[in-house]
Coordinates of C-alpha atoms in Angstrom, one line a residue:
X1 CA 26.5 -4.2 -17.6
X2 CA 23.5 -3.2 -19.4
X3 CA 19.8 -3.7 -19.0
X4 CA 18.5 -7.1 -18.8
X5 CA 15.5 -7.8 -20.9
X6 CA 13.8 -10.7 -20.7
X7 CA 11.5 -13.0 -23.5
X8 CA 8.7 -15.1 -22.6
X9 CA 6.0 -17.2 -24.8
X10 CA 3.5 -16.7 -22.1
X11 CA 2.9 -13.9 -19.7
X12 CA 4.0 -13.9 -16.1
X13 CA 1.9 -12.2 -15.1
X14 CA -2.2 -11.9 -16.0
X15 CA -5.6 -10.5 -14.3
X16 CA -6.0 -12.7 -11.0
X17 CA -2.4 -14.9 -12.0
X18 CA 1.0 -14.3 -11.0
X19 CA 3.7 -16.6 -11.6
X20 CA 5.5 -16.2 -8.9
X21 CA 8.7 -18.0 -9.6
X22 CA 9.7 -16.3 -12.4
X23 CA 8.5 -12.9 -11.3
X24 CA 10.7 -13.1 -8.0
X25 CA 13.7 -14.7 -10.3
X26 CA 13.3 -11.6 -12.5
X27 CA 13.9 -9.2 -9.7
X28 CA 16.6 -10.9 -8.1
X29 CA 17.9 -10.7 -11.2
X30 CA 17.3 -7.0 -11.7
X31 CA 15.7 -7.5 -15.1
X32 CA 13.8 -4.3 -15.8
X33 CA 11.4 -5.1 -18.8
X34 CA 9.7 -8.6 -19.7
X35 CA 8.7 -8.9 -23.3
X36 CA 5.7 -11.6 -23.7
X37 CA 3.1 -12.7 -26.2
X38 CA 0.6 -16.4 -26.4
X39 CA -2.1 -13.6 -26.2
X40 CA -3.9 -13.6 -29.2
X41 CA -7.6 -12.1 -30.5
X42 CA -9.5 -10.8 -27.7
X43 CA -7.0 -12.2 -25.1
X44 CA -4.7 -9.2 -25.9
X45 CA -7.5 -7.3 -23.8
X46 CA -6.6 -9.2 -20.8
X47 CA -2.7 -8.3 -21.2
X48 CA -1.0 -6.9 -18.4
X49 CA 1.1 -3.7 -19.6
X50 CA 3.0 -1.6 -18.1
X51 CA 4.9 -1.4 -14.6
X52 CA 4.4 -3.8 -11.8
X53 CA 7.0 -5.0 -8.8
X54 CA 9.6 -2.7 -10.2
X55 CA 9.3 -4.4 -13.7
X56 CA 8.1 -3.1 -17.5
X57 CA 5.5 -6.0 -19.2
X58 CA 5.1 -5.3 -22.9
X59 CA 2.5 -7.5 -25.1
X60 CA 4.6 -8.0 -28.0
X61 CA 2.6 -10.9 -30.0
X62 CA 2.0 -10.4 -33.8
X63 CA -1.2 -9.3 -33.6
X64 CA -1.1 -7.0 -30.3
X65 CA 0.9 -5.0 -32.6
X66 CA -1.0 -5.7 -35.4
X67 CA 2.0 -7.2 -37.3
X68 CA 4.2 -4.2 -37.1
X69 CA 7.9 -4.6 -36.0
X70 CA 8.2 -3.0 -32.0
X71 CA 11.2 -1.3 -31.9
X72 CA 12.6 -2.6 -28.4
X73 CA 14.8 0.0 -26.8

């Protein structure tokens, strides 16, 4: 079985907020990486990225990546 990745539109964690049900499902199913979008422009600075609750989060909205493809590994 390979590593489990999840792609979401909205971030499941955000400064001062967390979608507990989503995070618990990710943990229950052994997800190690969660990629999300939705944050653009000045909101990018609020993105939670890196390891939290045994899951690595990464913002991959186009403008956050400066419109450059990012290889997921």
